[in-house]
Amino acid sequence: MGSIESLSMTQTTGDDAEHCHIMQLPCNWQIREAAILAPHAMHATDSAGRVHKESPHPFRSPYQRDRDRIVHSAAFRRLAHKTQVFTDYPGDYHRSRLTHTLEVTSIARTLARSLALNEDLAEALALAHDIGHPPLGHAGEDTLDELLQEAGGFNHNRQALRIMTLLEQRYPGFPGLNLSQEVLDAQSVRAKLPTAPPPLLETQVVDAADSIAYDTHDADDAIELGFVRLEELLELPLVAKAAENVDSQHGKLDQLLLRRAVLHELIELQVAGLVTETSSRLRTMGDASVDRIKEASTGGNRLVIHDPKVQQGKYELEEFLFQRVYRSDQVMKIRQQSQEKMRDLFFWYCETPHALPSGYFQRSQTVGLLRSVADYIAGMTDRFFNRDATHRLKT
C-alpha cells in the first residue's frame, strides 16, 4: 500500500517510479493516491502489472492508461449504436449501451470518491463493463449463447475479456488492450469464471453503479416510450420516497419536471444509502488492507451494499420493470423477431465462411468457425447488423 512517507525524494514504489522522476520527485498520481486513498483501496503502485510488459508512462498511472485504452477502442465506440432494452424503437431519447456506460461511470466515480477508493480504477472498470455486448440487446446475447452451446456458449462478460485480451487490435506489440491485471480480474468476477479472485471494492462499486443506473434509467425510458406511467411507478415505495423528497424540496412541479426530479432523487437515494451502509461496514473492519477486503468478499459476499430498506425497494422496482417492460408483449415480439434474424445471419456466415473479414476467417482455423462467427456478429452495432442481415439474407 502506498503512503506519502514511502514516496521519498530518492525512492518510489512500482514499475512506474523510474519514469516518474523530475528532479528525483515521485509522480503526481503517486502523491495523490498516497494522500487520499484509504488502506482498503487498490493503489496503482501495488498493481500486479500487465500480461505483456510495457515501459511505464511518465505521468499517467496504470489505471489511467487502462481507461484511455478502453475509451479509444473500437469496441467502446460501437456501444453508441447498441441498444440496452428497447431495440428497434424510434427516437433518440432512450439509452444506448454507450450512454448507459457513461452514466454507470459517473455513479461509480461518485461512489469511489465517497468511499476513498481508486477513482481511476473504478472509472476504467465502469467504462469496460459492457463492451462485450452483442447487437440487439439481451435477445442477441441469448441467441448467440444458444447457437454456441457446443462451443462453450456465449456471455457478454466473457466476450469482454476476449476483446480485452485478443480481439481488439490497436497495438503492434500484443493482441488486445493489455490492460492491468486488476481490470482483467474484475471482468473475470463479472463473468463468474472459476479462476476469478475475490472482488476488490472498486469492482463491487461498479457492479452497484450498474444496478443503480439501469434500474433508474430503464424506468425513465419506459415512461418515455409509453410502457408505464409515472403514477404507476409512484406506487412503489422507493419511488414514492423519492417523490416525497422532491415535494419537500421543490413543491408542486409540472409532470415532466416531476418525472425527471423523481428519477434524479431515486439515484440520490440509492447512492446515499449505499455509501452510508458500506462506510458503516468498513468502519467495523478498521484499517483493513486490500487482502483483508478480499478475504471478506469470498463466496459471493459483498461489502458494498445498500441498506435493507433501499435494497427491498430496488427488488420491487426491478420486479415491476420485469413484468411491465422486459416481458411486455411489445418487447417480447421484437425479441422474437431479433432472435430469428440473428439465427439466420449466424447460419449464413457458417455456411459462407469466406464472407467473413479476413482476420475472423483466419482465426476460425484456430478457435473454430462457430466462435469466430460469434466474435464477428457480437462486434456489430444494431444498425450494421440490420444492414448486413438485409444484404446477406435477401431472397
mmCIF file of C-alpha atoms in Angstrom:
data_model
loop_
_atom_site.group_PDB
_atom_site.id
_atom_site.type_symbol
_atom_site.label_atom_id
_atom_site.label_comp_id
_atom_site.label_asym_id
_atom_site.label_seq_id
_atom_site.Cartn_x
_atom_site.Cartn_y
_atom_site.Cartn_z
ATOM 1 C CA MET A 1 0.000 0.000 0.000
ATOM 2 C CA GLY A 2 1.314 3.430 -0.940
ATOM 3 C CA SER A 3 1.858 6.246 1.546
ATOM 4 C CA ILE A 4 3.275 9.739 1.427
ATOM 5 C CA GLU A 5 6.129 8.656 3.658
ATOM 6 C CA SER A 6 7.140 5.854 1.293
ATOM 7 C CA LEU A 7 7.352 8.265 -1.653
ATOM 8 C CA SER A 8 10.600 9.906 -0.654
ATOM 9 C CA MET A 9 12.805 12.161 -2.715
ATOM 10 C CA THR A 10 15.010 9.238 -3.619
ATOM 11 C CA GLN A 11 12.645 6.290 -3.885
ATOM 12 C CA THR A 12 9.188 5.442 -5.226
ATOM 13 C CA THR A 13 7.322 2.156 -5.466
ATOM 14 C CA GLY A 14 6.106 0.275 -8.542
ATOM 15 C CA ASP A 15 7.433 -0.055 -12.076
ATOM 16 C CA ASP A 16 6.346 3.475 -12.986
ATOM 17 C CA ALA A 17 8.673 5.081 -10.467
ATOM 18 C CA GLU A 18 11.807 5.151 -12.614
ATOM 19 C CA HIS A 19 9.973 7.113 -15.316
ATOM 20 C CA CYS A 20 8.184 9.445 -12.924
ATOM 21 C CA HIS A 21 11.067 11.421 -11.532
ATOM 22 C CA ILE A 22 11.648 15.026 -12.307
ATOM 23 C CA MET A 23 14.375 16.282 -10.030
ATOM 24 C CA GLN A 24 14.038 12.988 -8.068
ATOM 25 C CA LEU A 25 10.368 13.650 -7.224
ATOM 26 C CA PRO A 26 7.644 10.976 -7.373
ATOM 27 C CA CYS A 27 4.771 11.182 -9.871
ATOM 28 C CA ASN A 28 1.816 13.424 -9.130
ATOM 29 C CA TRP A 29 -0.520 10.430 -9.323
ATOM 30 C CA GLN A 30 1.520 8.559 -6.731
ATOM 31 C CA ILE A 31 1.425 11.515 -4.345
ATOM 32 C CA ARG A 32 -2.309 11.920 -4.908
ATOM 33 C CA GLU A 33 -3.084 8.248 -4.312
ATOM 34 C CA ALA A 34 -0.970 8.117 -1.162
ATOM 35 C CA ALA A 35 -2.731 11.202 0.192
ATOM 36 C CA ILE A 36 -6.382 10.400 -0.478
ATOM 37 C CA LEU A 37 -6.880 6.640 -0.848
ATOM 38 C CA ALA A 38 -7.997 4.531 2.081
ATOM 39 C CA PRO A 39 -5.977 1.462 3.155
ATOM 40 C CA HIS A 40 -8.674 -0.757 1.619
ATOM 41 C CA ALA A 41 -8.428 0.957 -1.790
ATOM 42 C CA MET A 42 -6.415 -0.553 -4.632
ATOM 43 C CA HIS A 43 -3.294 1.568 -5.104
ATOM 44 C CA ALA A 44 -1.846 1.612 -8.610
ATOM 45 C CA THR A 45 1.651 1.243 -7.161
ATOM 46 C CA ASP A 46 0.545 -2.195 -5.944
ATOM 47 C CA SER A 47 -0.802 -3.313 -9.321
ATOM 48 C CA ALA A 48 0.087 -6.822 -10.445
ATOM 49 C CA GLY A 49 1.052 -5.324 -13.804
ATOM 50 C CA ARG A 50 0.198 -6.399 -17.344
ATOM 51 C CA VAL A 51 0.474 -9.695 -19.195
ATOM 52 C CA HIS A 52 2.776 -8.110 -21.770
ATOM 53 C CA LYS A 53 5.362 -5.946 -20.029
ATOM 54 C CA GLU A 54 5.483 -2.330 -21.189
ATOM 55 C CA SER A 55 7.514 0.713 -20.319
ATOM 56 C CA PRO A 56 5.664 2.803 -17.725
ATOM 57 C CA HIS A 57 4.091 6.087 -18.743
ATOM 58 C CA PRO A 58 5.804 9.242 -17.438
ATOM 59 C CA PHE A 59 2.701 10.888 -15.958
ATOM 60 C CA ARG A 60 -0.311 8.563 -16.208
ATOM 61 C CA SER A 61 -0.978 5.858 -13.662
ATOM 62 C CA PRO A 62 -1.560 2.280 -14.882
ATOM 63 C CA TYR A 63 -5.317 2.635 -14.371
ATOM 64 C CA GLN A 64 -5.432 5.950 -16.218
ATOM 65 C CA ARG A 65 -3.776 4.212 -19.156
ATOM 66 C CA ASP A 66 -6.356 1.429 -18.930
ATOM 67 C CA ARG A 67 -9.161 3.986 -19.004
ATOM 68 C CA ASP A 68 -7.729 5.694 -22.066
ATOM 69 C CA ARG A 69 -7.169 2.433 -23.932
ATOM 70 C CA ILE A 70 -10.767 1.427 -23.330
ATOM 71 C CA VAL A 71 -12.149 4.794 -24.456
ATOM 72 C CA HIS A 72 -10.083 4.726 -27.658
ATOM 73 C CA SER A 73 -11.045 1.152 -28.538
ATOM 74 C CA ALA A 74 -13.353 0.293 -31.428
ATOM 75 C CA ALA A 75 -15.484 -1.868 -29.124
ATOM 76 C CA PHE A 76 -16.185 1.147 -26.913
ATOM 77 C CA ARG A 77 -17.178 3.372 -29.845
ATOM 78 C CA ARG A 78 -19.606 0.741 -31.121
ATOM 79 C CA LEU A 79 -21.577 0.964 -27.883
ATOM 80 C CA ALA A 80 -23.084 4.186 -29.260
ATOM 81 C CA HIS A 81 -25.191 2.126 -31.663
ATOM 82 C CA LYS A 82 -26.056 -0.832 -29.457
ATOM 83 C CA THR A 83 -29.313 -0.577 -27.539
ATOM 84 C CA GLN A 84 -29.993 -1.600 -23.957
ATOM 85 C CA VAL A 85 -33.550 -2.890 -23.832
ATOM 86 C CA PHE A 86 -35.607 -1.030 -26.392
ATOM 87 C CA THR A 87 -34.242 -2.337 -29.670
ATOM 88 C CA ASP A 88 -35.989 -1.266 -32.858
ATOM 89 C CA TYR A 89 -37.826 1.627 -31.214
ATOM 90 C CA PRO A 90 -37.786 5.021 -32.951
ATOM 91 C CA GLY A 91 -36.436 8.105 -31.269
ATOM 92 C CA ASP A 92 -33.176 9.220 -29.721
ATOM 93 C CA TYR A 93 -34.226 9.621 -26.088
ATOM 94 C CA HIS A 94 -33.802 6.095 -24.756
ATOM 95 C CA ARG A 95 -30.400 4.817 -23.728
ATOM 96 C CA SER A 96 -27.759 3.159 -25.830
ATOM 97 C CA ARG A 97 -25.061 0.964 -24.345
ATOM 98 C CA LEU A 98 -22.730 3.956 -24.535
ATOM 99 C CA THR A 99 -24.954 6.401 -22.671
ATOM 100 C CA HIS A 100 -25.637 3.714 -20.071
ATOM 101 C CA THR A 101 -21.894 3.140 -19.707
ATOM 102 C CA LEU A 102 -21.251 6.848 -19.182
ATOM 103 C CA GLU A 103 -23.995 7.011 -16.574
ATOM 104 C CA VAL A 104 -22.564 3.986 -14.761
ATOM 105 C CA THR A 105 -19.126 5.600 -14.859
ATOM 106 C CA SER A 106 -20.454 8.825 -13.353
ATOM 107 C CA ILE A 107 -22.122 6.982 -10.477
ATOM 108 C CA ALA A 108 -19.100 4.721 -9.951
ATOM 109 C CA ARG A 109 -16.769 7.699 -9.631
ATOM 110 C CA THR A 110 -19.065 9.299 -7.055
ATOM 111 C CA LEU A 111 -19.189 6.088 -5.036
ATOM 112 C CA ALA A 112 -15.439 5.533 -5.286
ATOM 113 C CA ARG A 113 -14.637 9.073 -4.193
ATOM 114 C CA SER A 114 -17.098 8.931 -1.307
ATOM 115 C CA LEU A 115 -15.515 5.699 -0.057
ATOM 116 C CA ALA A 116 -11.899 6.870 -0.645
ATOM 117 C CA LEU A 117 -11.367 4.197 -3.295
ATOM 118 C CA ASN A 118 -9.342 4.400 -6.503
ATOM 119 C CA GLU A 119 -11.454 6.505 -8.869
ATOM 120 C CA ASP A 120 -9.206 5.804 -11.847
ATOM 121 C CA LEU A 121 -9.624 2.056 -11.450
ATOM 122 C CA ALA A 122 -13.373 2.347 -10.868
ATOM 123 C CA GLU A 123 -13.661 4.517 -13.973
ATOM 124 C CA ALA A 124 -11.754 2.021 -16.111
ATOM 125 C CA LEU A 125 -13.883 -0.866 -14.860
ATOM 126 C CA ALA A 126 -17.112 1.031 -15.494
ATOM 127 C CA LEU A 127 -16.116 2.082 -18.999
ATOM 128 C CA ALA A 128 -15.262 -1.519 -19.885
ATOM 129 C CA HIS A 129 -18.147 -3.317 -18.232
ATOM 130 C CA ASP A 130 -20.439 -3.533 -21.292
ATOM 131 C CA ILE A 131 -18.016 -3.710 -24.233
ATOM 132 C CA GLY A 132 -18.771 -7.407 -24.766
ATOM 133 C CA HIS A 133 -22.462 -6.922 -25.520
ATOM 134 C CA PRO A 134 -23.617 -8.048 -28.979
ATOM 135 C CA PRO A 135 -26.240 -6.176 -31.010
ATOM 136 C CA LEU A 136 -29.980 -6.457 -30.320
ATOM 137 C CA GLY A 137 -29.757 -6.320 -26.547
ATOM 138 C CA HIS A 138 -30.253 -9.400 -24.406
ATOM 139 C CA ALA A 139 -32.085 -11.093 -27.279
ATOM 140 C CA GLY A 140 -28.833 -11.082 -29.240
ATOM 141 C CA GLU A 141 -26.833 -12.426 -26.314
ATOM 142 C CA ASP A 142 -29.300 -15.218 -25.552
ATOM 143 C CA THR A 143 -29.390 -16.263 -29.202
ATOM 144 C CA LEU A 144 -25.609 -16.437 -29.526
ATOM 145 C CA ASP A 145 -25.453 -18.418 -26.294
ATOM 146 C CA GLU A 146 -27.957 -20.897 -27.704
ATOM 147 C CA LEU A 147 -26.080 -21.207 -31.006
ATOM 148 C CA LEU A 148 -22.723 -21.728 -29.290
ATOM 149 C CA GLN A 149 -23.727 -24.402 -26.785
ATOM 150 C CA GLU A 150 -21.403 -26.893 -28.468
ATOM 151 C CA ALA A 151 -18.550 -24.373 -28.351
ATOM 152 C CA GLY A 152 -18.806 -23.189 -24.753
ATOM 153 C CA GLY A 153 -21.743 -20.806 -25.011
ATOM 154 C CA PHE A 154 -21.723 -17.013 -25.164
ATOM 155 C CA ASN A 155 -21.744 -14.479 -22.350
ATOM 156 C CA HIS A 156 -21.151 -10.763 -22.771
ATOM 157 C CA ASN A 157 -18.840 -10.615 -19.760
ATOM 158 C CA ARG A 158 -16.624 -13.384 -21.117
ATOM 159 C CA GLN A 159 -16.775 -11.714 -24.520
ATOM 160 C CA ALA A 160 -15.464 -8.511 -22.944
ATOM 161 C CA LEU A 161 -12.434 -10.478 -21.776
ATOM 162 C CA ARG A 162 -11.889 -11.756 -25.320
ATOM 163 C CA ILE A 163 -11.989 -8.187 -26.576
ATOM 164 C CA MET A 164 -9.584 -7.004 -23.885
ATOM 165 C CA THR A 165 -7.072 -9.799 -24.422
ATOM 166 C CA LEU A 166 -7.426 -10.828 -28.070
ATOM 167 C CA LEU A 167 -9.933 -9.279 -30.446
ATOM 168 C CA GLU A 168 -9.145 -5.571 -30.183
ATOM 169 C CA GLN A 169 -6.166 -4.895 -32.441
ATOM 170 C CA ARG A 170 -4.642 -1.478 -31.779
ATOM 171 C CA TYR A 171 -1.074 -2.018 -30.666
ATOM 172 C CA PRO A 172 1.810 -3.654 -32.553
ATOM 173 C CA GLY A 173 3.383 -5.364 -29.542
ATOM 174 C CA PHE A 174 0.487 -7.505 -28.335
ATOM 175 C CA PRO A 175 -3.084 -8.640 -29.045
ATOM 176 C CA GLY A 176 -5.930 -6.971 -27.214
ATOM 177 C CA LEU A 177 -5.531 -3.918 -24.993
ATOM 178 C CA ASN A 178 -3.030 -5.348 -22.480
ATOM 179 C CA LEU A 179 -4.924 -3.897 -19.536
ATOM 180 C CA SER A 180 -3.811 -4.090 -15.928
ATOM 181 C CA GLN A 181 -4.380 -7.365 -14.149
ATOM 182 C CA GLU A 182 -6.881 -5.727 -11.800
ATOM 183 C CA VAL A 183 -9.129 -4.795 -14.743
ATOM 184 C CA LEU A 184 -8.956 -8.342 -16.103
ATOM 185 C CA ASP A 185 -9.640 -9.759 -12.649
ATOM 186 C CA ALA A 186 -12.705 -7.558 -12.251
ATOM 187 C CA GLN A 187 -14.068 -8.726 -15.573
ATOM 188 C CA SER A 188 -13.377 -12.331 -14.561
ATOM 189 C CA VAL A 189 -15.514 -11.725 -11.478
ATOM 190 C CA ARG A 190 -18.331 -10.368 -13.637
ATOM 191 C CA ALA A 191 -18.000 -13.386 -15.938
ATOM 192 C CA LYS A 192 -18.159 -15.721 -12.908
ATOM 193 C CA LEU A 193 -15.047 -17.582 -14.009
ATOM 194 C CA PRO A 194 -13.933 -20.271 -11.537
ATOM 195 C CA THR A 195 -10.450 -18.740 -11.555
ATOM 196 C CA ALA A 196 -11.696 -15.247 -10.638
ATOM 197 C CA PRO A 197 -10.243 -13.806 -7.425
ATOM 198 C CA PRO A 198 -12.466 -12.205 -4.777
ATOM 199 C CA PRO A 199 -13.578 -8.752 -5.937
ATOM 200 C CA LEU A 200 -11.863 -5.533 -4.964
ATOM 201 C CA LEU A 201 -14.037 -2.802 -3.503
ATOM 202 C CA GLU A 202 -13.671 -0.915 -6.799
ATOM 203 C CA THR A 203 -15.177 -3.912 -8.603
ATOM 204 C CA GLN A 204 -18.070 -4.028 -6.163
ATOM 205 C CA VAL A 205 -18.655 -0.293 -6.578
ATOM 206 C CA VAL A 206 -19.010 -0.639 -10.352
ATOM 207 C CA ASP A 207 -21.469 -3.517 -10.008
ATOM 208 C CA ALA A 208 -23.553 -1.384 -7.654
ATOM 209 C CA ALA A 209 -23.371 1.612 -10.002
ATOM 210 C CA ASP A 210 -24.529 -0.575 -12.895
ATOM 211 C CA SER A 211 -27.572 -1.682 -10.923
ATOM 212 C CA ILE A 212 -28.427 1.862 -9.839
ATOM 213 C CA ALA A 213 -28.138 3.143 -13.404
ATOM 214 C CA TYR A 214 -30.175 0.523 -15.207
ATOM 215 C CA ASP A 215 -32.972 0.376 -12.634
ATOM 216 C CA THR A 216 -33.466 4.133 -12.783
ATOM 217 C CA HIS A 217 -32.856 4.756 -16.448
ATOM 218 C CA ASP A 218 -34.861 1.783 -17.710
ATOM 219 C CA ALA A 219 -37.769 3.251 -15.752
ATOM 220 C CA ASP A 220 -37.174 6.634 -17.403
ATOM 221 C CA ASP A 221 -37.030 5.114 -20.887
ATOM 222 C CA ALA A 222 -40.125 3.008 -20.200
ATOM 223 C CA ILE A 223 -42.106 6.137 -19.306
ATOM 224 C CA GLU A 224 -40.817 7.988 -22.375
ATOM 225 C CA LEU A 225 -41.822 5.133 -24.692
ATOM 226 C CA GLY A 226 -45.252 4.699 -23.117
ATOM 227 C CA PHE A 227 -44.774 1.322 -21.434
ATOM 228 C CA VAL A 228 -45.682 2.677 -17.998
ATOM 229 C CA ARG A 229 -46.909 5.895 -16.412
ATOM 230 C CA LEU A 230 -45.136 7.818 -13.683
ATOM 231 C CA GLU A 231 -48.214 7.398 -11.489
ATOM 232 C CA GLU A 232 -47.721 3.629 -11.577
ATOM 233 C CA LEU A 233 -44.095 3.925 -10.541
ATOM 234 C CA LEU A 234 -45.080 6.233 -7.694
ATOM 235 C CA GLU A 235 -46.964 3.322 -6.123
ATOM 236 C CA LEU A 236 -43.614 1.623 -5.464
ATOM 237 C CA PRO A 237 -42.209 2.508 -2.005
ATOM 238 C CA LEU A 238 -38.719 3.512 -3.163
ATOM 239 C CA VAL A 239 -40.057 5.750 -5.934
ATOM 240 C CA ALA A 240 -42.669 7.159 -3.571
ATOM 241 C CA LYS A 241 -39.908 8.086 -1.125
ATOM 242 C CA ALA A 242 -38.021 9.854 -3.905
ATOM 243 C CA ALA A 243 -41.181 11.771 -4.835
ATOM 244 C CA GLU A 244 -41.726 12.727 -1.189
ATOM 245 C CA ASN A 245 -38.207 14.177 -1.034
ATOM 246 C CA VAL A 246 -38.770 16.099 -4.256
ATOM 247 C CA ASP A 247 -42.039 17.533 -2.983
ATOM 248 C CA SER A 248 -40.438 18.692 0.271
ATOM 249 C CA GLN A 249 -37.625 20.416 -1.636
ATOM 250 C CA HIS A 250 -39.466 21.882 -4.626
ATOM 251 C CA GLY A 251 -43.206 21.765 -4.018
ATOM 252 C CA LYS A 252 -45.576 21.134 -6.909
ATOM 253 C CA LEU A 253 -43.925 20.588 -10.316
ATOM 254 C CA ASP A 254 -45.307 20.014 -13.788
ATOM 255 C CA GLN A 255 -45.364 16.416 -14.988
ATOM 256 C CA LEU A 256 -42.124 16.444 -16.980
ATOM 257 C CA LEU A 257 -40.075 18.201 -14.306
ATOM 258 C CA LEU A 258 -41.588 15.962 -11.640
ATOM 259 C CA ARG A 259 -40.583 12.843 -13.536
ATOM 260 C CA ARG A 260 -37.026 13.983 -14.020
ATOM 261 C CA ALA A 261 -36.684 15.230 -10.459
ATOM 262 C CA VAL A 262 -38.044 11.963 -9.048
ATOM 263 C CA LEU A 263 -35.686 9.855 -11.148
ATOM 264 C CA HIS A 264 -32.757 12.050 -10.132
ATOM 265 C CA GLU A 265 -33.727 11.691 -6.484
ATOM 266 C CA LEU A 266 -34.086 7.936 -6.981
ATOM 267 C CA ILE A 267 -30.393 7.801 -7.881
ATOM 268 C CA GLU A 268 -29.531 10.029 -4.917
ATOM 269 C CA LEU A 269 -31.411 7.752 -2.519
ATOM 270 C CA GLN A 270 -29.608 4.675 -3.749
ATOM 271 C CA VAL A 271 -26.169 6.296 -3.749
ATOM 272 C CA ALA A 272 -26.598 7.832 -0.299
ATOM 273 C CA GLY A 273 -27.912 4.607 1.198
ATOM 274 C CA LEU A 274 -25.109 2.587 -0.304
ATOM 275 C CA VAL A 275 -22.376 4.960 0.885
ATOM 276 C CA THR A 276 -23.813 5.052 4.404
ATOM 277 C CA GLU A 277 -24.230 1.288 4.717
ATOM 278 C CA THR A 278 -20.882 0.459 3.121
ATOM 279 C CA SER A 279 -19.000 3.037 5.194
ATOM 280 C CA SER A 280 -20.506 1.553 8.335
ATOM 281 C CA ARG A 281 -19.361 -1.913 7.333
ATOM 282 C CA LEU A 282 -15.862 -0.763 6.504
ATOM 283 C CA ARG A 283 -15.524 1.070 9.816
ATOM 284 C CA THR A 284 -16.081 -2.186 11.671
ATOM 285 C CA MET A 285 -13.073 -3.619 9.818
ATOM 286 C CA GLY A 286 -10.719 -0.833 10.893
ATOM 287 C CA ASP A 287 -7.783 -0.076 8.601
ATOM 288 C CA ALA A 288 -8.374 -3.198 6.543
ATOM 289 C CA SER A 289 -5.886 -3.957 3.788
ATOM 290 C CA VAL A 290 -6.836 -4.952 0.256
ATOM 291 C CA ASP A 291 -6.047 -8.565 1.152
ATOM 292 C CA ARG A 292 -8.379 -8.375 4.143
ATOM 293 C CA ILE A 293 -11.116 -6.967 1.900
ATOM 294 C CA LYS A 294 -10.663 -9.881 -0.485
ATOM 295 C CA GLU A 295 -10.909 -12.365 2.369
ATOM 296 C CA ALA A 296 -14.183 -10.776 3.447
ATOM 297 C CA SER A 297 -15.514 -10.818 -0.137
ATOM 298 C CA THR A 298 -15.141 -14.526 -0.872
ATOM 299 C CA GLY A 299 -18.018 -16.834 -1.720
ATOM 300 C CA GLY A 300 -20.173 -14.128 -3.252
ATOM 301 C CA ASN A 301 -20.096 -11.898 -0.169
ATOM 302 C CA ARG A 302 -20.226 -8.164 -0.816
ATOM 303 C CA LEU A 303 -19.112 -5.267 1.353
ATOM 304 C CA VAL A 304 -20.519 -2.591 -0.969
ATOM 305 C CA ILE A 305 -24.234 -2.918 -0.255
ATOM 306 C CA HIS A 306 -27.430 -0.912 0.124
ATOM 307 C CA ASP A 307 -29.230 -0.525 3.405
ATOM 308 C CA PRO A 308 -32.018 -3.146 3.719
ATOM 309 C CA LYS A 309 -34.906 -0.748 3.062
ATOM 310 C CA VAL A 310 -33.373 0.594 -0.156
ATOM 311 C CA GLN A 311 -32.460 -2.917 -1.282
ATOM 312 C CA GLN A 312 -36.040 -4.088 -0.779
ATOM 313 C CA GLY A 313 -37.251 -1.090 -2.754
ATOM 314 C CA LYS A 314 -34.873 -1.984 -5.583
ATOM 315 C CA TYR A 315 -36.207 -5.545 -5.681
ATOM 316 C CA GLU A 316 -39.748 -4.226 -6.022
ATOM 317 C CA LEU A 317 -38.765 -1.771 -8.756
ATOM 318 C CA GLU A 318 -36.903 -4.472 -10.683
ATOM 319 C CA GLU A 319 -39.842 -6.880 -10.448
ATOM 320 C CA PHE A 320 -42.167 -4.147 -11.715
ATOM 321 C CA LEU A 321 -39.891 -3.430 -14.681
ATOM 322 C CA PHE A 322 -39.522 -7.133 -15.418
ATOM 323 C CA GLN A 323 -43.258 -7.716 -15.587
ATOM 324 C CA ARG A 324 -44.344 -4.478 -17.229
ATOM 325 C CA VAL A 325 -41.418 -3.759 -19.549
ATOM 326 C CA TYR A 326 -38.903 -6.538 -20.162
ATOM 327 C CA ARG A 327 -41.649 -9.166 -20.589
ATOM 328 C CA SER A 328 -44.238 -6.921 -22.216
ATOM 329 C CA ASP A 329 -45.899 -8.103 -25.418
ATOM 330 C CA GLN A 330 -44.193 -5.368 -27.452
ATOM 331 C CA VAL A 331 -40.688 -6.169 -26.204
ATOM 332 C CA MET A 332 -41.212 -9.929 -26.493
ATOM 333 C CA LYS A 333 -42.438 -9.607 -30.081
ATOM 334 C CA ILE A 334 -39.371 -7.612 -31.096
ATOM 335 C CA ARG A 335 -37.187 -10.040 -29.148
ATOM 336 C CA GLN A 336 -38.554 -12.982 -31.135
ATOM 337 C CA GLN A 337 -38.010 -11.196 -34.452
ATOM 338 C CA SER A 338 -34.477 -10.227 -33.436
ATOM 339 C CA GLN A 339 -33.602 -13.781 -32.444
ATOM 340 C CA GLU A 340 -34.854 -15.190 -35.732
ATOM 341 C CA LYS A 341 -32.798 -12.693 -37.698
ATOM 342 C CA MET A 342 -29.725 -13.385 -35.535
ATOM 343 C CA ARG A 343 -30.014 -17.144 -36.120
ATOM 344 C CA ASP A 344 -30.424 -16.689 -39.861
ATOM 345 C CA LEU A 345 -27.374 -14.438 -40.186
ATOM 346 C CA PHE A 346 -25.284 -16.699 -37.955
ATOM 347 C CA PHE A 347 -26.087 -19.767 -40.070
ATOM 348 C CA TRP A 348 -25.441 -17.796 -43.264
ATOM 349 C CA TYR A 349 -21.881 -16.992 -42.155
ATOM 350 C CA CYS A 350 -21.335 -20.574 -41.019
ATOM 351 C CA GLU A 351 -22.322 -21.736 -44.499
ATOM 352 C CA THR A 352 -20.365 -18.935 -46.215
ATOM 353 C CA PRO A 353 -17.249 -18.523 -44.032
ATOM 354 C CA HIS A 354 -15.214 -16.858 -46.788
ATOM 355 C CA ALA A 355 -17.566 -13.874 -46.472
ATOM 356 C CA LEU A 356 -16.114 -13.179 -43.032
ATOM 357 C CA PRO A 357 -13.479 -10.435 -42.818
ATOM 358 C CA SER A 358 -10.059 -11.993 -43.351
ATOM 359 C CA GLY A 359 -8.978 -11.743 -39.720
ATOM 360 C CA TYR A 360 -12.060 -13.578 -38.483
ATOM 361 C CA PHE A 361 -11.777 -16.208 -41.198
ATOM 362 C CA GLN A 362 -8.129 -16.844 -40.342
ATOM 363 C CA ARG A 363 -8.897 -17.017 -36.633
ATOM 364 C CA SER A 364 -11.623 -19.580 -37.300
ATOM 365 C CA GLN A 365 -8.852 -22.048 -38.142
ATOM 366 C CA THR A 366 -7.684 -21.938 -34.511
ATOM 367 C CA VAL A 367 -10.756 -21.074 -32.408
ATOM 368 C CA GLY A 368 -13.356 -22.799 -34.572
ATOM 369 C CA LEU A 369 -15.875 -21.415 -37.034
ATOM 370 C CA LEU A 370 -18.739 -21.066 -34.539
ATOM 371 C CA ARG A 371 -16.681 -18.941 -32.172
ATOM 372 C CA SER A 372 -15.248 -16.794 -34.936
ATOM 373 C CA VAL A 373 -18.680 -16.115 -36.440
ATOM 374 C CA ALA A 374 -19.935 -15.201 -32.972
ATOM 375 C CA ASP A 375 -16.974 -12.859 -32.448
ATOM 376 C CA TYR A 376 -17.783 -11.086 -35.703
ATOM 377 C CA ILE A 377 -21.524 -10.753 -35.122
ATOM 378 C CA ALA A 378 -21.057 -9.742 -31.482
ATOM 379 C CA GLY A 379 -18.908 -6.823 -32.618
ATOM 380 C CA MET A 380 -21.644 -5.437 -34.871
ATOM 381 C CA THR A 381 -23.778 -2.472 -33.917
ATOM 382 C CA ASP A 382 -27.556 -2.767 -34.206
ATOM 383 C CA ARG A 383 -27.675 -0.768 -37.417
ATOM 384 C CA PHE A 384 -24.744 -2.612 -39.015
ATOM 385 C CA PHE A 385 -26.333 -5.930 -38.070
ATOM 386 C CA ASN A 386 -29.656 -4.953 -39.641
ATOM 387 C CA ARG A 387 -27.986 -3.690 -42.823
ATOM 388 C CA ASP A 388 -25.819 -6.785 -43.077
ATOM 389 C CA ALA A 389 -28.758 -9.109 -42.447
ATOM 390 C CA THR A 390 -30.833 -7.329 -45.093
ATOM 391 C CA HIS A 391 -27.962 -7.636 -47.570
ATOM 392 C CA ARG A 392 -26.953 -11.224 -46.795
ATOM 393 C CA LEU A 393 -30.388 -12.734 -46.317
ATOM 394 C CA LYS A 394 -32.187 -11.192 -49.288
ATOM 395 C CA THR A 395 -34.167 -13.739 -51.271
#
